Each structure stands twice: as C-alpha cells, then as structure tokens.
Backbone as JSON Lines, residues from 0, in Angstrom:
{"i":0,"aa":"M","n":[82.95,-186.39,-188.36],"ca":[83.19,-187.71,-188.86],"c":[84.19,-188.38,-187.93]}
{"i":1,"aa":"V","n":[83.87,-189.54,-187.41],"ca":[84.74,-190.26,-186.49],"c":[85.15,-191.57,-187.15]}
{"i":2,"aa":"Y","n":[86.45,-191.82,-187.15],"ca":[86.97,-193.06,-187.7],"c":[87.5,-193.9,-186.54]}
{"i":3,"aa":"H","n":[87.04,-195.12,-186.46],"ca":[87.58,-196.05,-185.47],"c":[88.56,-196.95,-186.21]}
{"i":4,"aa":"S","n":[89.79,-196.98,-185.71],"ca":[90.79,-197.74,-186.43],"c":[91.16,-199.0,-185.68]}
{"i":5,"aa":"A","n":[91.5,-200.0,-186.42],"ca":[92.07,-201.21,-185.85],"c":[93.44,-201.35,-186.47]}
{"i":6,"aa":"M","n":[93.75,-202.5,-187.04],"ca":[95.05,-202.66,-187.67],"c":[95.14,-201.86,-188.96]}
{"i":7,"aa":"H","n":[94.03,-201.71,-189.67],"ca":[94.04,-200.98,-190.93],"c":[93.27,-199.68,-190.75]}
{"i":8,"aa":"F","n":[93.98,-198.6,-190.89],"ca":[93.39,-197.27,-190.74],"c":[92.63,-196.92,-192.0]}
{"i":9,"aa":"P","n":[91.37,-196.52,-191.87],"ca":[90.66,-196.12,-193.08],"c":[91.35,-194.91,-193.72]}
{"i":10,"aa":"Q","n":[91.44,-194.92,-195.01],"ca":[92.1,-193.83,-195.72],"c":[91.25,-192.57,-195.61]}
{"i":11,"aa":"V","n":[91.83,-191.52,-195.11],"ca":[91.17,-190.22,-195.14],"c":[91.72,-189.53,-196.37]}
{"i":12,"aa":"D","n":[90.91,-189.48,-197.41],"ca":[91.39,-188.97,-198.69],"c":[91.4,-187.44,-198.71]}
{"i":13,"aa":"S","n":[91.95,-186.9,-199.78],"ca":[92.08,-185.46,-199.9],"c":[90.71,-184.77,-199.94]}
{"i":14,"aa":"K","n":[89.69,-185.44,-200.48],"ca":[88.34,-184.86,-200.49],"c":[87.81,-184.7,-199.07]}
{"i":15,"aa":"S","n":[88.02,-185.7,-198.23],"ca":[87.57,-185.63,-196.84],"c":[88.32,-184.53,-196.09]}
{"i":16,"aa":"L","n":[89.62,-184.42,-196.36],"ca":[90.4,-183.37,-195.71],"c":[89.98,-181.99,-196.19]}
{"i":17,"aa":"D","n":[89.69,-181.87,-197.48],"ca":[89.24,-180.6,-198.01],"c":[87.89,-180.21,-197.39]}
{"i":18,"aa":"A","n":[87.01,-181.18,-197.21],"ca":[85.72,-180.92,-196.56],"c":[85.94,-180.48,-195.12]}
{"i":19,"aa":"A","n":[86.9,-181.09,-194.43],"ca":[87.2,-180.7,-193.05],"c":[87.77,-179.28,-193.0]}
{"i":20,"aa":"L","n":[88.64,-178.95,-193.94],"ca":[89.18,-177.58,-194.03],"c":[88.07,-176.57,-194.28]}
{"i":21,"aa":"E","n":[87.17,-176.91,-195.19],"ca":[86.07,-176.01,-195.52],"c":[85.15,-175.81,-194.31]}
{"i":22,"aa":"K","n":[84.88,-176.89,-193.59],"ca":[84.05,-176.82,-192.37],"c":[84.7,-175.89,-191.35]}
{"i":23,"aa":"L","n":[86.0,-176.08,-191.11],"ca":[86.71,-175.22,-190.17],"c":[86.66,-173.76,-190.6]}
{"i":24,"aa":"A","n":[86.93,-173.5,-191.86],"ca":[86.94,-172.13,-192.36],"c":[85.56,-171.48,-192.21]}
{"i":25,"aa":"R","n":[84.51,-172.21,-192.54],"ca":[83.15,-171.7,-192.42],"c":[82.81,-171.35,-190.95]}
{"i":26,"aa":"E","n":[83.13,-172.28,-190.05],"ca":[82.85,-172.06,-188.63],"c":[83.66,-170.89,-188.07]}
{"i":27,"aa":"L","n":[84.93,-170.81,-188.44],"ca":[85.77,-169.72,-187.96],"c":[85.31,-168.37,-188.52]}
{"i":28,"aa":"K","n":[84.95,-168.34,-189.78],"ca":[84.49,-167.09,-190.38],"c":[83.25,-166.58,-189.65]}
{"i":29,"aa":"S","n":[82.32,-167.47,-189.4],"ca":[81.1,-167.1,-188.69],"c":[81.41,-166.61,-187.27]}
{"i":30,"aa":"Y","n":[82.31,-167.3,-186.6],"ca":[82.68,-166.93,-185.23],"c":[83.43,-165.6,-185.17]}
{"i":31,"aa":"L","n":[84.32,-165.37,-186.13],"ca":[85.19,-164.19,-186.09],"c":[84.57,-162.93,-186.69]}
{"i":32,"aa":"E","n":[83.53,-163.08,-187.5],"ca":[82.93,-161.9,-188.16],"c":[82.58,-160.77,-187.21]}
{"i":33,"aa":"P","n":[81.94,-161.03,-186.07],"ca":[81.59,-159.91,-185.19],"c":[82.75,-159.4,-184.32]}
{"i":34,"aa":"K","n":[83.88,-160.05,-184.37],"ca":[85.02,-159.66,-183.53],"c":[85.73,-158.47,-184.16]}
{"i":35,"aa":"P","n":[85.99,-157.41,-183.37],"ca":[86.63,-156.22,-183.95],"c":[88.08,-156.46,-184.39]}
{"i":36,"aa":"R","n":[88.81,-157.3,-183.66],"ca":[90.2,-157.62,-184.04],"c":[90.43,-159.09,-183.78]}
{"i":37,"aa":"A","n":[90.87,-159.79,-184.81],"ca":[91.1,-161.22,-184.68],"c":[92.3,-161.62,-185.52]}
{"i":38,"aa":"A","n":[92.9,-162.75,-185.16],"ca":[94.04,-163.27,-185.91],"c":[94.09,-164.78,-185.74]}
{"i":39,"aa":"L","n":[94.65,-165.44,-186.75],"ca":[94.95,-166.87,-186.67],"c":[96.42,-167.01,-186.34]}
{"i":40,"aa":"V","n":[96.75,-167.9,-185.41],"ca":[98.14,-168.13,-185.03],"c":[98.42,-169.62,-185.15]}
{"i":41,"aa":"G","n":[99.23,-169.98,-186.13],"ca":[99.59,-171.37,-186.32],"c":[100.65,-171.81,-185.33]}
{"i":42,"aa":"I","n":[100.44,-172.96,-184.71],"ca":[101.42,-173.51,-183.79],"c":[102.46,-174.26,-184.61]}
{"i":43,"aa":"A","n":[103.74,-173.85,-184.47],"ca":[104.82,-174.47,-185.23],"c":[104.96,-175.93,-184.82]}
{"i":44,"aa":"N","n":[105.21,-176.79,-185.75],"ca":[105.25,-176.51,-187.16],"c":[103.96,-176.9,-187.86]}
{"i":45,"aa":"G","n":[103.21,-177.85,-187.32],"ca":[102.04,-178.38,-188.02],"c":[100.91,-177.41,-188.26]}
{"i":46,"aa":"G","n":[100.78,-176.4,-187.45],"ca":[99.66,-175.47,-187.58],"c":[99.88,-174.32,-188.53]}
{"i":47,"aa":"I","n":[101.11,-174.14,-188.99],"ca":[101.44,-172.97,-189.81],"c":[100.72,-173.02,-191.16]}
{"i":48,"aa":"T","n":[100.9,-174.1,-191.9],"ca":[100.25,-174.22,-193.21],"c":[98.74,-174.22,-193.05]}
{"i":49,"aa":"L","n":[98.23,-174.9,-192.02],"ca":[96.8,-174.93,-191.79],"c":[96.25,-173.53,-191.55]}
{"i":50,"aa":"A","n":[96.93,-172.72,-190.74],"ca":[96.48,-171.35,-190.48],"c":[96.45,-170.54,-191.78]}
{"i":51,"aa":"Q","n":[97.44,-170.71,-192.62],"ca":[97.49,-169.99,-193.9],"c":[96.35,-170.42,-194.82]}
{"i":52,"aa":"L","n":[96.11,-171.72,-194.9],"ca":[95.02,-172.24,-195.72],"c":[93.66,-171.74,-195.22]}
{"i":53,"aa":"L","n":[93.47,-171.73,-193.91],"ca":[92.21,-171.26,-193.35],"c":[92.02,-169.77,-193.61]}
{"i":54,"aa":"A","n":[93.07,-168.99,-193.44],"ca":[92.98,-167.54,-193.68],"c":[92.58,-167.27,-195.14]}
{"i":55,"aa":"A","n":[93.14,-168.02,-196.07],"ca":[92.81,-167.84,-197.48],"c":[91.35,-168.17,-197.74]}
{"i":56,"aa":"R","n":[90.83,-169.2,-197.08],"ca":[89.43,-169.59,-197.28],"c":[88.48,-168.62,-196.58]}
{"i":57,"aa":"I","n":[88.89,-168.09,-195.44],"ca":[88.05,-167.14,-194.7],"c":[87.97,-165.82,-195.45]}
{"i":58,"aa":"G","n":[89.09,-165.42,-196.04],"ca":[89.14,-164.18,-196.81],"c":[89.33,-162.97,-195.92]}
{"i":59,"aa":"G","n":[89.29,-161.79,-196.54],"ca":[89.49,-160.56,-195.79],"c":[90.96,-160.35,-195.48]}
{"i":60,"aa":"D","n":[91.21,-159.51,-194.51],"ca":[92.6,-159.19,-194.14],"c":[92.96,-159.77,-192.77]}
{"i":61,"aa":"L","n":[92.54,-161.0,-192.55],"ca":[92.79,-161.67,-191.27],"c":[94.29,-161.93,-191.12]}
{"i":62,"aa":"P","n":[94.92,-161.33,-190.09],"ca":[96.35,-161.57,-189.9],"c":[96.64,-163.03,-189.51]}
{"i":63,"aa":"V","n":[97.8,-163.51,-189.93],"ca":[98.24,-164.86,-189.59],"c":[99.63,-164.76,-188.97]}
{"i":64,"aa":"G","n":[99.8,-165.39,-187.82],"ca":[101.09,-165.4,-187.15],"c":[101.52,-166.82,-186.85]}
{"i":65,"aa":"V","n":[102.67,-166.93,-186.22],"ca":[103.25,-168.23,-185.85],"c":[103.68,-168.15,-184.39]}
{"i":66,"aa":"V","n":[103.41,-169.21,-183.65],"ca":[103.92,-169.31,-182.28],"c":[104.68,-170.63,-182.17]}
{"i":67,"aa":"N","n":[105.89,-170.54,-181.61],"ca":[106.7,-171.73,-181.36],"c":[106.68,-171.99,-179.87]}
{"i":68,"aa":"S","n":[106.14,-173.12,-179.5],"ca":[105.96,-173.44,-178.08],"c":[107.05,-174.34,-177.51]}
{"i":69,"aa":"S","n":[108.09,-174.61,-178.28],"ca":[109.1,-175.61,-177.9],"c":[109.67,-175.41,-176.5]}
{"i":70,"aa":"F","n":[110.0,-174.17,-176.15],"ca":[110.66,-173.93,-174.87],"c":[109.7,-173.85,-173.69]}
{"i":71,"aa":"H","n":[108.41,-173.89,-173.97],"ca":[107.4,-173.9,-172.9],"c":[106.83,-175.29,-172.66]}
{"i":72,"aa":"R","n":[107.29,-176.27,-173.44],"ca":[106.75,-177.62,-173.28],"c":[107.24,-178.24,-171.98]}
{"i":73,"aa":"D","n":[106.38,-179.05,-171.36],"ca":[106.77,-179.71,-170.12],"c":[107.72,-180.88,-170.36]}
{"i":74,"aa":"D","n":[107.89,-181.27,-171.62],"ca":[108.8,-182.37,-171.95],"c":[110.04,-181.88,-172.7]}
{"i":75,"aa":"V","n":[110.35,-180.59,-172.58],"ca":[111.47,-180.01,-173.32],"c":[112.8,-180.69,-172.98]}
{"i":76,"aa":"T","n":[112.93,-181.18,-171.76],"ca":[114.18,-181.85,-171.38],"c":[114.2,-183.33,-171.78]}
{"i":77,"aa":"L","n":[113.04,-183.86,-172.2],"ca":[112.96,-185.27,-172.57],"c":[113.14,-185.53,-174.06]}
{"i":78,"aa":"K","n":[112.86,-184.5,-174.86],"ca":[112.92,-184.67,-176.32],"c":[113.95,-183.72,-176.9]}
{"i":79,"aa":"L","n":[114.52,-184.12,-178.02],"ca":[115.38,-183.2,-178.75],"c":[114.51,-182.17,-179.43]}
{"i":80,"aa":"L","n":[114.98,-180.93,-179.46],"ca":[114.25,-179.91,-180.19],"c":[114.4,-180.19,-181.68]}
{"i":81,"aa":"P","n":[113.34,-179.97,-182.44],"ca":[113.45,-180.19,-183.88],"c":[114.52,-179.28,-184.48]}
{"i":82,"aa":"S","n":[115.26,-179.8,-185.43],"ca":[116.31,-178.99,-186.04],"c":[115.73,-177.97,-187.02]}
{"i":83,"aa":"N","n":[114.53,-178.21,-187.48],"ca":[113.91,-177.34,-188.45],"c":[112.56,-176.87,-187.91]}
{"i":84,"aa":"F","n":[112.54,-175.74,-187.22],"ca":[111.27,-175.25,-186.71],"c":[111.19,-173.75,-186.89]}
{"i":85,"aa":"A","n":[109.96,-173.28,-187.04],"ca":[109.72,-171.86,-187.25],"c":[109.77,-171.12,-185.92]}
{"i":86,"aa":"L","n":[110.24,-169.9,-185.98],"ca":[110.28,-169.04,-184.8],"c":[108.94,-168.35,-184.62]}
{"i":87,"aa":"T","n":[108.67,-167.9,-183.4],"ca":[107.46,-167.13,-183.15],"c":[107.51,-165.85,-183.97]}
{"i":88,"aa":"D","n":[106.41,-165.57,-184.66],"ca":[106.31,-164.38,-185.5],"c":[104.89,-163.83,-185.36]}
{"i":89,"aa":"L","n":[104.76,-162.79,-184.56],"ca":[103.46,-162.17,-184.31],"c":[103.6,-160.68,-184.58]}
{"i":90,"aa":"D","n":[103.47,-160.28,-185.83],"ca":[103.68,-158.87,-186.17],"c":[102.37,-158.09,-186.22]}
{"i":91,"aa":"F","n":[101.53,-158.35,-185.23],"ca":[100.28,-157.63,-185.04],"c":[100.05,-157.53,-183.53]}
{"i":92,"aa":"E","n":[99.16,-156.64,-183.15],"ca":[98.89,-156.4,-181.73],"c":[98.11,-157.57,-181.14]}
{"i":93,"aa":"I","n":[98.66,-158.15,-180.08],"ca":[98.02,-159.27,-179.38],"c":[97.02,-158.76,-178.34]}
{"i":94,"aa":"D","n":[97.41,-157.69,-177.64],"ca":[96.56,-157.15,-176.57],"c":[95.16,-156.84,-177.09]}
{"i":95,"aa":"G","n":[94.15,-157.41,-176.43],"ca":[92.77,-157.12,-176.75],"c":[92.21,-157.83,-177.98]}
{"i":96,"aa":"A","n":[93.0,-158.64,-178.65],"ca":[92.55,-159.32,-179.87],"c":[91.95,-160.69,-179.55]}
{"i":97,"aa":"T","n":[91.13,-161.18,-180.46],"ca":[90.67,-162.56,-180.41],"c":[91.67,-163.38,-181.21]}
{"i":98,"aa":"I","n":[92.29,-164.34,-180.55],"ca":[93.33,-165.16,-181.18],"c":[92.81,-166.59,-181.31]}
{"i":99,"aa":"V","n":[92.97,-167.14,-182.51],"ca":[92.65,-168.55,-182.74],"c":[93.97,-169.28,-182.89]}
{"i":100,"aa":"L","n":[94.31,-170.11,-181.92],"ca":[95.48,-170.98,-182.03],"c":[95.1,-172.13,-182.95]}
{"i":101,"aa":"V","n":[95.92,-172.39,-183.96],"ca":[95.61,-173.38,-184.99],"c":[96.68,-174.46,-184.98]}
{"i":102,"aa":"D","n":[96.25,-175.72,-184.93],"ca":[97.2,-176.83,-185.05],"c":[96.59,-177.93,-185.91]}
{"i":103,"aa":"D","n":[97.46,-178.74,-186.51],"ca":[96.97,-179.79,-187.38],"c":[96.33,-180.92,-186.59]}
{"i":104,"aa":"V","n":[96.95,-181.31,-185.47],"ca":[96.43,-182.41,-184.66],"c":[96.36,-181.97,-183.2]}
{"i":105,"aa":"F","n":[95.2,-182.18,-182.58],"ca":[95.05,-181.95,-181.14],"c":[95.06,-183.31,-180.48]}
{"i":106,"aa":"A","n":[96.03,-183.53,-179.59],"ca":[96.14,-184.82,-178.92],"c":[95.89,-184.64,-177.42]}
{"i":107,"aa":"T","n":[96.95,-184.4,-176.66],"ca":[96.84,-184.37,-175.19],"c":[96.51,-183.0,-174.62]}
{"i":108,"aa":"G","n":[96.79,-181.95,-175.38],"ca":[96.61,-180.58,-174.88],"c":[97.91,-179.93,-174.45]}
{"i":109,"aa":"R","n":[98.98,-180.71,-174.37],"ca":[100.26,-180.16,-173.9],"c":[100.83,-179.11,-174.86]}
{"i":110,"aa":"T","n":[100.69,-179.32,-176.15],"ca":[101.2,-178.35,-177.12],"c":[100.42,-177.04,-177.01]}
{"i":111,"aa":"V","n":[99.12,-177.13,-176.87],"ca":[98.3,-175.92,-176.73],"c":[98.64,-175.19,-175.44]}
{"i":112,"aa":"R","n":[98.84,-175.92,-174.35],"ca":[99.21,-175.28,-173.08],"c":[100.51,-174.51,-173.26]}
{"i":113,"aa":"A","n":[101.49,-175.12,-173.91],"ca":[102.77,-174.46,-174.13],"c":[102.61,-173.26,-175.08]}
{"i":114,"aa":"A","n":[101.76,-173.41,-176.1],"ca":[101.52,-172.3,-177.03],"c":[100.86,-171.12,-176.32]}
{"i":115,"aa":"L","n":[99.97,-171.4,-175.39],"ca":[99.34,-170.32,-174.61],"c":[100.39,-169.56,-173.81]}
{"i":116,"aa":"N","n":[101.32,-170.28,-173.2],"ca":[102.39,-169.62,-172.45],"c":[103.21,-168.71,-173.36]}
{"i":117,"aa":"E","n":[103.58,-169.2,-174.54],"ca":[104.35,-168.39,-175.48],"c":[103.54,-167.19,-175.96]}
{"i":118,"aa":"L","n":[102.29,-167.4,-176.28],"ca":[101.42,-166.31,-176.75],"c":[101.33,-165.2,-175.71]}
{"i":119,"aa":"F","n":[101.13,-165.56,-174.46],"ca":[100.97,-164.56,-173.4],"c":[102.29,-163.86,-173.07]}
{"i":120,"aa":"D","n":[103.4,-164.4,-173.53],"ca":[104.68,-163.67,-173.43],"c":[104.67,-162.44,-174.33]}
{"i":121,"aa":"Y","n":[103.78,-162.41,-175.33],"ca":[103.71,-161.32,-176.3],"c":[102.56,-160.35,-176.07]}
{"i":122,"aa":"G","n":[101.69,-160.66,-175.14],"ca":[100.58,-159.76,-174.87],"c":[99.43,-160.49,-174.2]}
{"i":123,"aa":"R","n":[98.35,-159.73,-174.0],"ca":[97.18,-160.28,-173.31],"c":[95.96,-160.18,-174.23]}
{"i":124,"aa":"P","n":[95.66,-161.29,-174.92],"ca":[94.51,-161.28,-175.82],"c":[93.2,-161.12,-175.04]}
{"i":125,"aa":"E","n":[92.21,-160.63,-175.72],"ca":[90.86,-160.57,-175.15],"c":[90.31,-161.97,-174.96]}
{"i":126,"aa":"E","n":[90.62,-162.83,-175.94],"ca":[90.06,-164.18,-175.95],"c":[90.97,-165.07,-176.8]}
{"i":127,"aa":"V","n":[91.07,-166.34,-176.4],"ca":[91.83,-167.32,-177.19],"c":[90.95,-168.55,-177.37]}
{"i":128,"aa":"C","n":[90.89,-169.04,-178.6],"ca":[90.23,-170.31,-178.84],"c":[91.17,-171.18,-179.69]}
{"i":129,"aa":"V","n":[90.81,-172.44,-179.84],"ca":[91.69,-173.41,-180.5],"c":[90.95,-174.07,-181.66]}
{"i":130,"aa":"A","n":[91.62,-174.15,-182.8],"ca":[91.09,-174.86,-183.96],"c":[92.08,-175.95,-184.34]}
{"i":131,"aa":"A","n":[91.57,-177.15,-184.59],"ca":[92.41,-178.28,-184.98],"c":[91.77,-178.99,-186.17]}
{"i":132,"aa":"L","n":[92.59,-179.35,-187.13],"ca":[92.07,-180.1,-188.26],"c":[91.63,-181.5,-187.81]}
{"i":133,"aa":"V","n":[92.43,-182.12,-186.93],"ca":[92.14,-183.46,-186.44],"c":[92.24,-183.48,-184.92]}
{"i":134,"aa":"D","n":[91.22,-184.01,-184.27],"ca":[91.23,-184.24,-182.82],"c":[91.29,-185.75,-182.62]}
{"i":135,"aa":"I","n":[92.35,-186.22,-181.94],"ca":[92.48,-187.68,-181.73],"c":[92.03,-188.1,-180.33]}
{"i":136,"aa":"N","n":[91.42,-187.18,-179.6],"ca":[90.73,-187.51,-178.34],"c":[91.61,-188.27,-177.34]}
{"i":137,"aa":"Q","n":[92.8,-187.72,-177.08],"ca":[93.7,-188.32,-176.09],"c":[94.07,-187.3,-175.02]}
{"i":138,"aa":"K","n":[93.12,-186.49,-174.62],"ca":[93.38,-185.38,-173.71],"c":[93.96,-185.82,-172.38]}
{"i":139,"aa":"K","n":[94.97,-185.08,-171.94],"ca":[95.6,-185.29,-170.64],"c":[95.45,-184.05,-169.76]}
{"i":140,"aa":"L","n":[95.03,-182.95,-170.37],"ca":[94.86,-181.68,-169.67],"c":[93.44,-181.19,-169.91]}
{"i":141,"aa":"P","n":[92.94,-180.29,-169.06],"ca":[91.57,-179.8,-169.23],"c":[91.47,-178.74,-170.33]}
{"i":142,"aa":"L","n":[91.94,-179.09,-171.51],"ca":[91.89,-178.23,-172.69],"c":[91.24,-179.02,-173.81]}
{"i":143,"aa":"H","n":[90.6,-178.3,-174.72],"ca":[89.97,-178.96,-175.86],"c":[89.91,-177.99,-177.03]}
{"i":144,"aa":"P","n":[89.87,-178.51,-178.25],"ca":[89.71,-177.61,-179.38],"c":[88.27,-177.1,-179.46]}
{"i":145,"aa":"D","n":[88.12,-175.83,-179.79],"ca":[86.8,-175.23,-179.93],"c":[86.22,-175.5,-181.32]}
{"i":146,"aa":"F","n":[87.1,-175.69,-182.29],"ca":[86.71,-175.95,-183.67],"c":[87.5,-177.15,-184.16]}
{"i":147,"aa":"V","n":[86.81,-178.16,-184.7],"ca":[87.46,-179.41,-185.14],"c":[86.98,-179.77,-186.54]}
{"i":148,"aa":"G","n":[87.93,-180.08,-187.41],"ca":[87.6,-180.53,-188.76],"c":[87.08,-181.94,-188.76]}
{"i":149,"aa":"L","n":[87.82,-182.86,-188.16],"ca":[87.38,-184.24,-188.02],"c":[88.0,-184.86,-186.79]}
{"i":150,"aa":"S","n":[87.34,-185.9,-186.31],"ca":[87.75,-186.56,-185.08],"c":[88.1,-188.01,-185.4]}
{"i":151,"aa":"L","n":[89.24,-188.48,-184.88],"ca":[89.69,-189.85,-185.1],"c":[89.91,-190.54,-183.77]}
{"i":152,"aa":"E","n":[89.54,-191.79,-183.7],"ca":[89.82,-192.62,-182.52],"c":[90.96,-193.56,-182.91]}
{"i":153,"aa":"L","n":[92.04,-193.54,-182.15],"ca":[93.21,-194.36,-182.46],"c":[93.39,-195.47,-181.43]}
{"i":154,"aa":"E","n":[94.05,-196.51,-181.86],"ca":[94.46,-197.58,-180.96],"c":[95.72,-197.14,-180.23]}
{"i":155,"aa":"P","n":[96.02,-197.73,-179.05],"ca":[97.28,-197.4,-178.37],"c":[98.47,-197.64,-179.29]}
{"i":156,"aa":"G","n":[99.42,-196.72,-179.26],"ca":[100.63,-196.85,-180.07],"c":[100.5,-196.26,-181.46]}
{"i":157,"aa":"Q","n":[99.33,-195.77,-181.82],"ca":[99.16,-195.17,-183.13],"c":[99.3,-193.65,-183.03]}
{"i":158,"aa":"K","n":[99.86,-193.07,-184.1],"ca":[100.01,-191.62,-184.2],"c":[99.51,-191.18,-185.56]}
{"i":159,"aa":"V","n":[99.05,-189.95,-185.61],"ca":[98.56,-189.38,-186.87],"c":[99.54,-188.33,-187.35]}
{"i":160,"aa":"K","n":[99.79,-188.32,-188.63],"ca":[100.62,-187.31,-189.28],"c":[99.79,-186.67,-190.38]}
{"i":161,"aa":"V","n":[99.65,-185.35,-190.32],"ca":[98.9,-184.62,-191.34],"c":[99.89,-183.94,-192.26]}
{"i":162,"aa":"R","n":[99.67,-184.08,-193.55],"ca":[100.52,-183.4,-194.54],"c":[99.6,-182.58,-195.45]}
{"i":163,"aa":"L","n":[99.78,-181.26,-195.35],"ca":[98.99,-180.34,-196.16],"c":[99.89,-179.7,-197.2]}
{"i":164,"aa":"N","n":[99.41,-179.66,-198.43],"ca":[100.16,-179.05,-199.52],"c":[99.38,-177.84,-200.01]}
{"i":165,"aa":"P","n":[99.83,-176.61,-199.67],"ca":[99.06,-175.43,-200.05],"c":[98.95,-175.23,-201.55]}
{"i":166,"aa":"D","n":[99.87,-175.78,-202.32],"ca":[99.85,-175.61,-203.77],"c":[99.02,-176.67,-204.48]}
{"i":167,"aa":"E","n":[98.75,-177.78,-203.79],"ca":[98.04,-178.88,-204.43],"c":[97.12,-179.57,-203.42]}
{"i":168,"aa":"P","n":[95.9,-179.04,-203.24],"ca":[94.98,-179.62,-202.26],"c":[94.73,-181.11,-202.46]}
{"i":169,"aa":"A","n":[94.83,-181.6,-203.67],"ca":[94.62,-183.04,-203.91],"c":[95.71,-183.88,-203.25]}
{"i":170,"aa":"A","n":[96.8,-183.23,-202.81],"ca":[97.89,-183.96,-202.16],"c":[97.77,-183.96,-200.63]}
{"i":171,"aa":"H","n":[96.73,-183.32,-200.08],"ca":[96.52,-183.37,-198.62],"c":[96.35,-184.83,-198.2]}
{"i":172,"aa":"I","n":[96.97,-185.2,-197.08],"ca":[96.87,-186.6,-196.64],"c":[97.01,-186.69,-195.13]}
{"i":173,"aa":"I","n":[96.36,-187.7,-194.57],"ca":[96.57,-188.07,-193.17],"c":[97.17,-189.47,-193.19]}
{"i":174,"aa":"E","n":[98.28,-189.6,-192.48],"ca":[98.95,-190.89,-192.41],"c":[98.89,-191.41,-190.98]}
{"i":175,"aa":"L","n":[98.8,-192.7,-190.85],"ca":[98.83,-193.35,-189.55],"c":[100.19,-193.98,-189.36]}
{"i":176,"aa":"E","n":[100.8,-193.71,-188.21],"ca":[102.08,-194.32,-187.89],"c":[101.91,-195.2,-186.66]}
{"i":177,"aa":"H","n":[102.55,-196.34,-186.68],"ca":[102.53,-197.23,-185.53],"c":[103.83,-197.04,-184.77]}
{"i":178,"aa":"S","n":[103.74,-196.7,-183.5],"ca":[104.92,-196.57,-182.67],"c":[105.4,-197.95,-182.27]}
{"i":179,"aa":"P","n":[106.72,-198.13,-182.17],"ca":[107.23,-199.44,-181.73],"c":[106.75,-199.75,-180.31]}
{"i":180,"aa":"A","n":[106.37,-200.96,-180.08],"ca":[105.85,-201.37,-178.75],"c":[106.94,-201.5,-177.74]}
C-alpha cells in the first residue's frame, strides 16, 4: 500500500498497521521456516517493539535481540546521542545464523549500515536481511529492506514517527511530522 502525501497525510489507522504487521510476520515466518538457526534483531530504539511483536506473531522459540547502532553512525558527531536508548543485547550465537534486522522505518539506509557494523562486532552471521514496518523510499545507500509492511511517499521536510503499543494494538499509530524549513 503506497500513500502519497501532500499537506494532509492520510491517516494510517491501527487496522492498516495491524495488517502490515501481519503481512510482515507471515512473510518472515515463511522465509525463516527452512533456516536451521534464525533470530530477529530490533534496531534500537524503533525496531525493538516491532521485533518483539513480530516474534510473537511468528511463534515458536525465535530468539529476539537488540542492536544499538549509535556509535557506528556516520553522523554520530553531528547529532546528540539519545539520552534514553537500549544497549546491544544479543544473548544467542550470531555466527552462522540467519539474522533479520528489524526497524520501524527504513529511510536512507544509514541506520541499517550502522546496525550491520555493530552486528558484525558480535559475530559473522550466515545471512542478514532487513524487515521494516514502513519504507519511506529515501535511500541514500545501496541498501533496501527485504520485507516491508507498507510503503509511504513523503514530501520534502516530512518525517514519519511510528508508535507501537504491544499491550494495545488498537493504539498503533503512524504520525507525520513536518520539519521546520
């Protein structure tokens, strides 16, 4: 589903987000079933809740970890580090595993590039793929999500914020923010 936005962003309601989550979970389950060892790794902070929600929908004993890419970002000296961020937590074997990096929004590819660097500091996976709930199609690097819940086209200066509530799916929301010109 592609939304083209102008001044008024179409509301992506909780039903649409739930359908996108279900689509991602179904595609990931099918892809991961034949893999001998696999794990979901949420990219801090937006991908953590999404990875947990996907793991619950996929079922089984799929491990879920967290990777914090803050210190591998190419803009680490330009931005303040968030005061509230999760640390990398990978308490399963990375070597030889199929790893799905999970993030709420895929934009330029810079976060995924940094997450790959952090992930490889912990081992050498057999394979890595990327799942994103929302792809906003603003790639700056030759990276792309392999699994996408929904795709949005934004106007310049617009940003997307995804808010997932694991306890209340009806509260899932996508918000559009306008950056000051």
